[in-house]
Short mmCIF file of C-alpha atoms in Angstrom, two decimals:
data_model
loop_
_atom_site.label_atom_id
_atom_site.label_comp_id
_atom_site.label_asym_id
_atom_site.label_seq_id
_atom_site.Cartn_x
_atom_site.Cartn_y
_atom_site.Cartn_z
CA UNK A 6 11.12 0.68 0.58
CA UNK A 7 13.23 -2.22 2.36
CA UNK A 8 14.49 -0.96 5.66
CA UNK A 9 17.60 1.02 4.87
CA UNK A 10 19.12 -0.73 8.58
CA UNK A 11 19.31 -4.12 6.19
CA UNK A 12 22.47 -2.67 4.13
CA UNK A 13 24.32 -2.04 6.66
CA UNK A 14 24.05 -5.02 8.90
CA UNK A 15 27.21 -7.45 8.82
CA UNK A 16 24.70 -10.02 6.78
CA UNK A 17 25.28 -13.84 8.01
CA UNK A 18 24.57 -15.31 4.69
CA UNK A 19 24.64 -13.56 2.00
CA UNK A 20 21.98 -14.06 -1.29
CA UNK A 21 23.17 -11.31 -3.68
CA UNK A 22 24.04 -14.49 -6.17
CA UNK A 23 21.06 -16.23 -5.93
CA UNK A 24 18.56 -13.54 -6.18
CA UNK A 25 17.85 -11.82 -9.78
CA UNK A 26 16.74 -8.55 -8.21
CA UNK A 27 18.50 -6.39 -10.75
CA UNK A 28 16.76 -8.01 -13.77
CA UNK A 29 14.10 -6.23 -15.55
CA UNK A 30 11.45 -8.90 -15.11
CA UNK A 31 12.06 -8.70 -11.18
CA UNK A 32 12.60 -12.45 -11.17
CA UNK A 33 9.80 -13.52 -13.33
CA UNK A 34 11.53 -16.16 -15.57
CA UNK A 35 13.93 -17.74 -13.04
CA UNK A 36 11.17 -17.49 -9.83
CA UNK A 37 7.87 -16.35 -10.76
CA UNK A 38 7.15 -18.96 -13.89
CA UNK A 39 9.02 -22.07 -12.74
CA UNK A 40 7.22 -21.57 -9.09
CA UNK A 41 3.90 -20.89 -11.19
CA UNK A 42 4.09 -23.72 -13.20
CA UNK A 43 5.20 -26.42 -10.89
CA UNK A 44 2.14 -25.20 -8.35
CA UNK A 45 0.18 -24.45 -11.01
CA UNK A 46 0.33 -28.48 -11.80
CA UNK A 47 0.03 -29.22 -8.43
CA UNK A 48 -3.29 -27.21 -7.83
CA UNK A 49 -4.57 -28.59 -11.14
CA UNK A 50 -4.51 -31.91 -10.00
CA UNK A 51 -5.45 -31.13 -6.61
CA UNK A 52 -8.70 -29.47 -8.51
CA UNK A 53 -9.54 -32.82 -10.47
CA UNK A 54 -8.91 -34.83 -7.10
CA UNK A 55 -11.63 -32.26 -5.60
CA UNK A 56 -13.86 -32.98 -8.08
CA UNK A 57 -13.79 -36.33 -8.07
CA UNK A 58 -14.31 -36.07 -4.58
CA UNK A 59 -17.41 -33.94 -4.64
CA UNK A 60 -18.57 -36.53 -7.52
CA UNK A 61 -18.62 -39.37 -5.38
CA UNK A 62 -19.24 -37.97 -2.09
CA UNK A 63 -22.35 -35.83 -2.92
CA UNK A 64 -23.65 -32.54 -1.87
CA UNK A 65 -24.07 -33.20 1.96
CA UNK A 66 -20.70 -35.61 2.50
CA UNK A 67 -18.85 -33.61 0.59
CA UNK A 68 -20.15 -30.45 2.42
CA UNK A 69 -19.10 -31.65 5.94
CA UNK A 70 -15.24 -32.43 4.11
CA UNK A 71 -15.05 -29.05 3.05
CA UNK A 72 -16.18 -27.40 6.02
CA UNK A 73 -13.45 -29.56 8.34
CA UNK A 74 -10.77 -28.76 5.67
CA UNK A 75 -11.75 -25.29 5.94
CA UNK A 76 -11.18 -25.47 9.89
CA UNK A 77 -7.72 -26.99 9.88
CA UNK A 78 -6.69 -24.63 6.88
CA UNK A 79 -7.72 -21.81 9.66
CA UNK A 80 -5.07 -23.44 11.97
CA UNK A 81 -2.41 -24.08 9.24
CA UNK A 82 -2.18 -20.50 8.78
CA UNK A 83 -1.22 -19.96 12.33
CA UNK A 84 1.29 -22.60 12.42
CA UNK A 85 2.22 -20.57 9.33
CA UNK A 86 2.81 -17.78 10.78
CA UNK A 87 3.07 -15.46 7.80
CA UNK A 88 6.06 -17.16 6.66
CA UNK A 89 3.79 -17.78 2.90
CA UNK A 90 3.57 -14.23 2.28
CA UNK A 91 6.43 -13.00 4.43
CA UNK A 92 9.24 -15.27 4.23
CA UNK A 93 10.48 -14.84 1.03
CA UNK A 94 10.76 -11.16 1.31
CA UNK A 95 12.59 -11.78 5.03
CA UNK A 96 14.83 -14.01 2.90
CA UNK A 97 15.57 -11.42 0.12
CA UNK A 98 16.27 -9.03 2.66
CA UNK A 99 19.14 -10.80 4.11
CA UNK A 100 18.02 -11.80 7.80
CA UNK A 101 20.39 -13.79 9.42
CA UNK A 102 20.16 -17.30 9.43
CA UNK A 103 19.92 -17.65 13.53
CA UNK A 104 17.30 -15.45 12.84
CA UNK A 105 15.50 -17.64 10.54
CA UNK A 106 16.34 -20.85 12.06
CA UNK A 107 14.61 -19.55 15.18
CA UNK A 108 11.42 -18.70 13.23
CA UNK A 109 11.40 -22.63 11.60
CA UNK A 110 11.64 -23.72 15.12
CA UNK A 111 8.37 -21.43 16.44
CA UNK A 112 6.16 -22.27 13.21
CA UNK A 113 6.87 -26.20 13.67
CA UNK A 114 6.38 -26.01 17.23
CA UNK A 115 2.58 -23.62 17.17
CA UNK A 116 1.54 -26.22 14.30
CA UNK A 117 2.29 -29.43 16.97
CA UNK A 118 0.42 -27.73 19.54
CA UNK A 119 -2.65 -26.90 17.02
CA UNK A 120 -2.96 -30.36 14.93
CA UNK A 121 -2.95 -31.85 18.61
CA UNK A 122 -6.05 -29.46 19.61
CA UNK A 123 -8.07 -29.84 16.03
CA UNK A 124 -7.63 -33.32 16.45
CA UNK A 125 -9.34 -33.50 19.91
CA UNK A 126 -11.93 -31.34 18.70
CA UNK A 127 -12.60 -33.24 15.59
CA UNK A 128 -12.64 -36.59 17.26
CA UNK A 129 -15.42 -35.09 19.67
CA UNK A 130 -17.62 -33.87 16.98
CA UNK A 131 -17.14 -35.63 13.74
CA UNK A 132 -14.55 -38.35 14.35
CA UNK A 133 -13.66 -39.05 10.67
CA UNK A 134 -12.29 -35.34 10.32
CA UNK A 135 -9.68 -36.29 13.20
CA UNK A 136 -6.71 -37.36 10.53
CA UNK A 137 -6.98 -33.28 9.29
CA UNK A 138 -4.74 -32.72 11.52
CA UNK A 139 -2.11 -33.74 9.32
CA UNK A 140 -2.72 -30.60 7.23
CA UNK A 141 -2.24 -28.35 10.14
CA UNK A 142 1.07 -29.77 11.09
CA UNK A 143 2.00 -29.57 7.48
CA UNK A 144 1.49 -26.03 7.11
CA UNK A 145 3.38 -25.18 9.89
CA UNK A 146 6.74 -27.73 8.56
CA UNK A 147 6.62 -25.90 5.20
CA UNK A 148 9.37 -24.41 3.83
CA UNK A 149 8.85 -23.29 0.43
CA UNK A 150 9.33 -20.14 1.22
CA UNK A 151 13.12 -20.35 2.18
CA UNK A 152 14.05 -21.53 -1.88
CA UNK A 153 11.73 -18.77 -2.89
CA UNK A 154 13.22 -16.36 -1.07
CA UNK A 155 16.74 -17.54 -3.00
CA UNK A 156 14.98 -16.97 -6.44
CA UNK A 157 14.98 -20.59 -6.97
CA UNK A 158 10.97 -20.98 -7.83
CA UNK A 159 11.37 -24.70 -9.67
CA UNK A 160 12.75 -25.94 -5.60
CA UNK A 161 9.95 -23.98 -4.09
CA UNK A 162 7.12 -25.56 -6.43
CA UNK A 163 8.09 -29.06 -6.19
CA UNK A 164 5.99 -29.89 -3.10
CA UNK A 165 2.63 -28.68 -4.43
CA UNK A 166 3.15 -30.91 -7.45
CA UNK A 167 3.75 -34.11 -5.23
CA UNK A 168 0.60 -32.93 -2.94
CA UNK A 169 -1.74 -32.09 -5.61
CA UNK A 170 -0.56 -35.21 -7.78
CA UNK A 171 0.12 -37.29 -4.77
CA UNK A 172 -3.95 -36.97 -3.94
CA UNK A 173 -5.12 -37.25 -7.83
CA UNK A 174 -3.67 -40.85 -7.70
CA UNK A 175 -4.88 -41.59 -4.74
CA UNK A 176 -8.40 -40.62 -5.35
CA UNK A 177 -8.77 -42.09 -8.37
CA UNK A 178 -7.13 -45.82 -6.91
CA UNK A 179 -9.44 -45.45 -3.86
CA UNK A 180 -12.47 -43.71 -5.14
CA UNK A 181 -13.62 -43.03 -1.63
CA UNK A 182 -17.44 -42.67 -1.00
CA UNK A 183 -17.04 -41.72 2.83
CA UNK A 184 -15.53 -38.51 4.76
CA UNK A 185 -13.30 -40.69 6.30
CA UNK A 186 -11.06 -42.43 3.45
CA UNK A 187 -11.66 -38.96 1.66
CA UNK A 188 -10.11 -36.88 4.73
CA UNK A 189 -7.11 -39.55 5.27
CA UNK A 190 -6.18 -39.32 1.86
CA UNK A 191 -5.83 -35.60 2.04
CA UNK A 192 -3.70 -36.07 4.85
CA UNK A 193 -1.38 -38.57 3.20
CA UNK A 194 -0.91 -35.79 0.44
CA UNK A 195 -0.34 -32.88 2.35
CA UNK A 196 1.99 -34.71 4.69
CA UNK A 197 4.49 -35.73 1.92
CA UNK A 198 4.34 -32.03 0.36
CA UNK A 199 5.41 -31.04 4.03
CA UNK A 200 8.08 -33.77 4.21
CA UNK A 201 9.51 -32.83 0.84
CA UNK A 202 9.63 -29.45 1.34
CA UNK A 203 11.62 -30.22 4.53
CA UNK A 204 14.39 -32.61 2.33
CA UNK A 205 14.76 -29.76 0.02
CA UNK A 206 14.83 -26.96 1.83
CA UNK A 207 17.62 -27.38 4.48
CA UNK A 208 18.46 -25.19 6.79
CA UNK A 209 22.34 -23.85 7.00
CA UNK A 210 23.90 -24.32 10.48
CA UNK A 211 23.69 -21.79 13.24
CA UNK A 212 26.75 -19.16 13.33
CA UNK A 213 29.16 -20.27 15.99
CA UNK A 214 28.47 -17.06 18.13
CA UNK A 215 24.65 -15.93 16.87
CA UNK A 216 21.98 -16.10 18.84
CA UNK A 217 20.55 -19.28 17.75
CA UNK A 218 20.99 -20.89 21.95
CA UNK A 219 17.86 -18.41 22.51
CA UNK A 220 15.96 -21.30 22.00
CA UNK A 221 12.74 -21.94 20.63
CA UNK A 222 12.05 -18.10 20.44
CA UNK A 223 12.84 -16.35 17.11
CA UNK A 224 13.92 -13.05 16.62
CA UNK A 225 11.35 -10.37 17.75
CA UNK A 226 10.66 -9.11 14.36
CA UNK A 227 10.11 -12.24 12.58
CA UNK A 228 7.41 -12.61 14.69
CA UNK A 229 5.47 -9.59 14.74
CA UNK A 230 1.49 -10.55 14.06
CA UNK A 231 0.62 -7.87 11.53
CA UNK A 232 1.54 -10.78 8.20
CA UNK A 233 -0.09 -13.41 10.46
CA UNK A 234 -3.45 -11.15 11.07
CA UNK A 235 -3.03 -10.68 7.20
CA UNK A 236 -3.09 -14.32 6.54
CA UNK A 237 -6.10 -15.06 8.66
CA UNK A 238 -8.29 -11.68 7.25
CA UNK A 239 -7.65 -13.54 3.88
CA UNK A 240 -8.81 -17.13 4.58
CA UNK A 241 -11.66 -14.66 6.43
CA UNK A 242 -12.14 -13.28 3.23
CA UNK A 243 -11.94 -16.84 0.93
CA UNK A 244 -14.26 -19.29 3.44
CA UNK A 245 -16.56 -17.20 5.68
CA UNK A 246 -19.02 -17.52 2.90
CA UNK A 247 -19.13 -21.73 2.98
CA UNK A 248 -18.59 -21.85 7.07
CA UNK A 249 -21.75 -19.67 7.36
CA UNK A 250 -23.73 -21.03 4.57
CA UNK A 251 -23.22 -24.42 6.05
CA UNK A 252 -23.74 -22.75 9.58
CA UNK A 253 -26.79 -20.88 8.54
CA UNK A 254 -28.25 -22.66 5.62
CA UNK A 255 -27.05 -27.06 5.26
CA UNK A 256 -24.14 -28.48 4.44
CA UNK A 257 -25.42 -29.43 1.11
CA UNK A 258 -25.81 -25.53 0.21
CA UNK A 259 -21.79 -25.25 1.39
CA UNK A 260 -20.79 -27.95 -0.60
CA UNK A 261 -22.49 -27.08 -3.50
CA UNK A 262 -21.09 -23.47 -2.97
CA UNK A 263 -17.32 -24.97 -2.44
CA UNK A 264 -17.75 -26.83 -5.33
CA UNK A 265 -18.37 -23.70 -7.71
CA UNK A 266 -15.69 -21.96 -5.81
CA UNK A 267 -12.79 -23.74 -6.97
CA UNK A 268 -13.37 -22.09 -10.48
CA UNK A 269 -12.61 -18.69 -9.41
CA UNK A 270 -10.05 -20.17 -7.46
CA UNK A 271 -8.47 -22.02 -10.06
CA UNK A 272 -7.63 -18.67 -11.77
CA UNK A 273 -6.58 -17.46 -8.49
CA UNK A 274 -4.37 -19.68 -7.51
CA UNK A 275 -2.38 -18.85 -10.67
CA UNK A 276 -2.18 -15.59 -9.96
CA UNK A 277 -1.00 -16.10 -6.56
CA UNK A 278 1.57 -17.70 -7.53
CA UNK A 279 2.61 -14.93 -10.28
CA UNK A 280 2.47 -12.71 -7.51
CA UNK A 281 4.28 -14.53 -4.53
CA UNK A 282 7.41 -15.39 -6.96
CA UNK A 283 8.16 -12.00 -7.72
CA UNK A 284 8.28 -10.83 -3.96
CA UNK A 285 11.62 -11.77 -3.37
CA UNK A 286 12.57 -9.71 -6.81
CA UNK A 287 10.55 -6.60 -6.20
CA UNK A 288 12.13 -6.30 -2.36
CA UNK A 289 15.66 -6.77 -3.71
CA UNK A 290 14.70 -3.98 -6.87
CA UNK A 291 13.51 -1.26 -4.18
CA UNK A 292 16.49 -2.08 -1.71
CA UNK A 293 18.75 -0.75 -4.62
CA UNK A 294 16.12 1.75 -6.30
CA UNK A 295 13.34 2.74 -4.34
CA UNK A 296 12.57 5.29 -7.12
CA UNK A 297 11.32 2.58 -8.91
CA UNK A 298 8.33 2.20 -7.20
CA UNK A 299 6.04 4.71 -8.99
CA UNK A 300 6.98 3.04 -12.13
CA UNK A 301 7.00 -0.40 -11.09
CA UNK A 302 3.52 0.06 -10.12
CA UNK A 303 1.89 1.92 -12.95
CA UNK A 304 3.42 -1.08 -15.24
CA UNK A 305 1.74 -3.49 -12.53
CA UNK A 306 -1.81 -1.51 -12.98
CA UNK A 307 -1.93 -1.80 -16.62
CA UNK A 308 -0.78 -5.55 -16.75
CA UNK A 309 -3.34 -5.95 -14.11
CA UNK A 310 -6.25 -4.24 -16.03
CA UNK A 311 -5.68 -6.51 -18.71
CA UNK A 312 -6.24 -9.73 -16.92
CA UNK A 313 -9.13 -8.81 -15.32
CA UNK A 314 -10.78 -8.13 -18.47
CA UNK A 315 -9.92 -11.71 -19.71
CA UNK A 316 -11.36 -13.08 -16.70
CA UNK A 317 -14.71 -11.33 -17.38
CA UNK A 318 -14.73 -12.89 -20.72
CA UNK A 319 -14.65 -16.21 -19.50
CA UNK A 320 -17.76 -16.12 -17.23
CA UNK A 321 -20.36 -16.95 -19.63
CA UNK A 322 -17.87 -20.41 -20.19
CA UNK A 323 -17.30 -21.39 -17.09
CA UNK A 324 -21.00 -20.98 -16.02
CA UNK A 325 -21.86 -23.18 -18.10
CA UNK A 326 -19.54 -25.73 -17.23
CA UNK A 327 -20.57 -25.85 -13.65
CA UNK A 328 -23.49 -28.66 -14.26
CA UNK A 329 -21.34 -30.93 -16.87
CA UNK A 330 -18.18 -30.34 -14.59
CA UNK A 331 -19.94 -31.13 -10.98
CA UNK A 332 -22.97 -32.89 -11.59
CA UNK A 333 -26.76 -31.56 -12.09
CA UNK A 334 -26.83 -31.71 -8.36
CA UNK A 335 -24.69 -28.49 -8.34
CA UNK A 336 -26.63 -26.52 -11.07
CA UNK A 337 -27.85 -24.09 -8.48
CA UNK A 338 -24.15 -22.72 -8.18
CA UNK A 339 -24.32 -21.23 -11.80
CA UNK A 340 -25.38 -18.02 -10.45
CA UNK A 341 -22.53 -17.85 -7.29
CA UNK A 342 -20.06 -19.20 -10.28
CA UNK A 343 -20.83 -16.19 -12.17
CA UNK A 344 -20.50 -13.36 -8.91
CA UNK A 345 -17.59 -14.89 -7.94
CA UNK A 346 -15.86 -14.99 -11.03
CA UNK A 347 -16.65 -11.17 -11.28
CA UNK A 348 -14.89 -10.84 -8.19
CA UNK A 349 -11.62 -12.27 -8.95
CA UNK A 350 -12.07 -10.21 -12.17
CA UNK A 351 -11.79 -6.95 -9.87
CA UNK A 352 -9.19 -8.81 -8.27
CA UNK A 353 -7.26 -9.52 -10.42
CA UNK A 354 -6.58 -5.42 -11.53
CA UNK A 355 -4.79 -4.79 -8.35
CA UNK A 356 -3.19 -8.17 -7.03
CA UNK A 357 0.18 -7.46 -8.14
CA UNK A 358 0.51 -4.73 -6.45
CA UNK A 359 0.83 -7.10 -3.08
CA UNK A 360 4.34 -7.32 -3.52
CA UNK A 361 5.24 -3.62 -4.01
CA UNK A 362 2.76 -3.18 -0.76
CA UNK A 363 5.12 -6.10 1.39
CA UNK A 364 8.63 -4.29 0.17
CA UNK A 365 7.50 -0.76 1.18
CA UNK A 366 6.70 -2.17 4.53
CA UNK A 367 3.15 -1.20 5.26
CA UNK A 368 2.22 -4.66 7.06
CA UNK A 369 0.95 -2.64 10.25
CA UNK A 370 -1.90 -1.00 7.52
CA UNK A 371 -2.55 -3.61 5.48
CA UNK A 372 -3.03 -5.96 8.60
CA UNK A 373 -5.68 -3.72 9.77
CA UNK A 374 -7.59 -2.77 6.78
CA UNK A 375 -7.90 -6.40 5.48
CA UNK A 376 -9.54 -6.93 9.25
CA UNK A 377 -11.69 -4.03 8.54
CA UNK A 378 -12.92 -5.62 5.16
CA UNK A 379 -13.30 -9.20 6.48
CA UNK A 380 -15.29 -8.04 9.43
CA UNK A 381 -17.82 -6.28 6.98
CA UNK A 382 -17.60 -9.55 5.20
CA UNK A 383 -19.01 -11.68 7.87
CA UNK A 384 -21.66 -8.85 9.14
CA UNK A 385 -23.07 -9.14 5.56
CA UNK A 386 -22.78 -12.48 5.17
CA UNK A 387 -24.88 -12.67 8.37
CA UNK A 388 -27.43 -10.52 6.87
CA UNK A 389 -27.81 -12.02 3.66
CA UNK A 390 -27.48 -15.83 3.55
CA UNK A 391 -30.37 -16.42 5.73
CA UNK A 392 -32.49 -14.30 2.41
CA UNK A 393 -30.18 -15.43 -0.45
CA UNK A 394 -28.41 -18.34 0.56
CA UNK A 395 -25.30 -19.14 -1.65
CA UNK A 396 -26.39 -16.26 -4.19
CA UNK A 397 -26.14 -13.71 -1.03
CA UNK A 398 -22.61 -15.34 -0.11
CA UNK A 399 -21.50 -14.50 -3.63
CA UNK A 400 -22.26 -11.08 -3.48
CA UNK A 401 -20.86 -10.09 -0.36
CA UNK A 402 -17.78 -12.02 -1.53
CA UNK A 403 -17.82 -9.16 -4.70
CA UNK A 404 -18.38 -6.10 -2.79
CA UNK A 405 -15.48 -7.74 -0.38
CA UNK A 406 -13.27 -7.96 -3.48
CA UNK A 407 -13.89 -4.65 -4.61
CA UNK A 408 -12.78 -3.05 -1.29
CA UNK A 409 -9.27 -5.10 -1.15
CA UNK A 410 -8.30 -3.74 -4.90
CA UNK A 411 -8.98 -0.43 -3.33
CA UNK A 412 -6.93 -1.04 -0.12
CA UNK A 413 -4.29 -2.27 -2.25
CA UNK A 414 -4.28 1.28 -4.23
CA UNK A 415 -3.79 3.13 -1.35
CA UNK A 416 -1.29 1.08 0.43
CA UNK A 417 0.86 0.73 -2.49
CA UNK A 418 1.04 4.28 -3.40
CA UNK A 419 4.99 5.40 -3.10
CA UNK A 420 4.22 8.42 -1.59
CA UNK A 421 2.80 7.17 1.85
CA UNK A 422 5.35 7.21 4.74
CA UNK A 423 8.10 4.64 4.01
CA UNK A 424 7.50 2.04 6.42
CA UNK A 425 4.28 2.69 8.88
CA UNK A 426 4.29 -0.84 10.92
CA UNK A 427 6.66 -3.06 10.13
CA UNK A 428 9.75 -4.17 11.88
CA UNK A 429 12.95 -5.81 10.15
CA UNK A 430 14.52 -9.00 10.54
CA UNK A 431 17.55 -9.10 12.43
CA UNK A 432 21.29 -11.63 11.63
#
């Protein structure tokens, strides 16, 4: 359950009127669809720009794209800091705004410093990939999660539609054949998501006697590591497989392999989306009722159970779309298409749980287990890509699946302690 310390704190700003926490669809209509949508139609295009890319690139270009993309993502989600899986539930649960402002401040500043040190990196080893940095900067500017955390999921989806649209344009005008014009494109995209979501997401002033003259530091709590280790086991979890397949097999293997991966990841992303709108709803519902869990997550389980078995029935489909959607070059990913699909299947069961697991507070857990899995992930990856190349990735990606839905089960069951790791934001 939400800290029971956040009802009785003199709140600086108020959300009761903006969040639809005592709805029975926990937010779904006014967050979780609008946010869905909007993203959903910004990853959509971002997936066609992708694919165009990989089209014109080829195996090997598009392989040494992916893999730098894949590097600054890595230092995105520090500049993050959490604040994509955490902020909106900070936000429903009333931190103060000095609070928050002082948490903006930190992310912006850790993405500076990292875009500056990818940047030198990248122009010592593959100069081209240098303009990435962009992306990492971006990350750490983005706000989405502030109008999320208000229930207002249209506001918080507008970015991704300009970056994924913004770069569907773009690749189709340029129709780059090079790494270079390919990687400063995606930079021009993400930077006016990032620039966007700054315009629309402004921040309220400081209270005339908070604690906002601390500084560049935010409030303790805000910046506990346990969402940020979360964050980084997950993009552990998502692109191990290509970094070591490109690391331990060629780059034309990874690309290949990132090419097929956007499939599962297409579904994915949807459900992401699903799941990070109703956050905000689920904290606010177990801040009033936190009876409701046991309920709230059998209905989740069931729902869940469905979906996955709609995503198994698409896997003969999209296998055989992998060829006439990529190329014949990537008709060695049919097999990887198929594992991983099975894997978001499994997923799928148990990923709404995620937000029941972030209101009862069990970051401290859920931090470490997702470490646990991820480092398994990378020992077997080790072990079988040098044997089994991108099929071997695929697998370990499965049985890495299959151990989150579990971790999610336990984590999310009400009767654990209350709140084993987390702290709470302070006003």
């Amino acid at each position: 359950m939400v800290h029971r310390r956040l009802r009785s704190r003199r709140y600086v700003r108020s959300i009761a009127d903006d969040l639809p926490i005592d709805s029975p669809d926990l937010g779904l209509r006014r967050t979780a669809l609008p946010l869905a949508v909007l993203r959903v139609a910004g990853q959509g295009a971002e997936f066609l720009a992708v694919v165009l890319l990989a089209r014109g690139l080829g195996p090997g270009a598009f392989g040494v794209l992916s893999v730098g993309f894949l590097v600054a993502r890595y230092a995105g989600l520090v500049a993050d800091w959490g604040a994509s899986i955490r902020g909106s539930r900070d936000v429903a649960a009333r931190a103060g705004v000095d609070a928050l402002r002082g948490y903006v401040r930190w992310r912006a500043l850790v993405g500076a410093a990292l875009a500056v040190v990818f940047a030198a990196v990248a122009a010592a080893v593959e100069p081209a990939l240098a303009v990435l940095a962009v992306c990492v900067i971006a990350r750490g500017l983005n706000r989405d999660w502030w109008s999320l955390g208000h229930g207002h999921g249209a506001r918080a989806g507008v970015p991704s539609l300009v970056q994924g649209g913004g770069l569907l344009v773009a690749v189709v005008v340029v129709a780059p054949t090079a790494v270079g014009p390919a990687a400063g494109l995606m930079a021009v995209a993400f930077g006016a998501a990032a620039a966007v979501s700054v315009v629309l997401n402004r921040l309220p002033r400081a209270t005339p006697d908070g604690p906002d003259a601390a500084g560049w530091v935010p409030d303790r709590s805000l910046v506990d590591p346990w969402i940020l280790i979360v964050s980084l086991a997950d993009q552990v979890l998502a692109t191990a497989d290509t970094l070591l397949l490109a690391l331990l097999g060629s780059t034309a293997e990874a690309g290949v392999y990132a090419a097929v991966y956007r499939l599962p990841n297409a579904w994915l992303t949807v459900l992401g989306l699903v799941v990070a709108g109703l956050v905000p709803g689920v904290t606010g519902t177990l801040s009033g009722d936190p009876a409701a869990a046991r309920a709230l997550r059998r209905r989740i389980l069931r729902v869940g159970a469905l979906a996955g078995l709609s995503v198994l029935a698409v896997v003969p489909a999209a296998v055989w779309a992998v060829p006439r959607l990529f190329g014949e070059d990537y008709r060695s990913g049919q097999v990887p298409a198929a594992l991983l699909l099975l894997g978001i299947g499994v997923a799928t069961v148990t990923a709404g749980l995620l937000p029941l697991v972030l209101a009862l507070g069990r970051d401290r857990p859920f931090a470490l287990g997702l470490c646990g899995v991820a480092a398994l992930n990378v020992v077997a990856n080790l072990a079988l890509i040098p044997r089994f190349g991108p099929t071997g990735a695929a697998s370990v990606t499965l049985g890495s699946q299959v151990l989150v839905a579990g971790l999610y089960l336990v984590l999310s069951d009400p009767r654990r302690p209350a709140r084993d790791g987390a702290s709470s934001p302070r006003s």
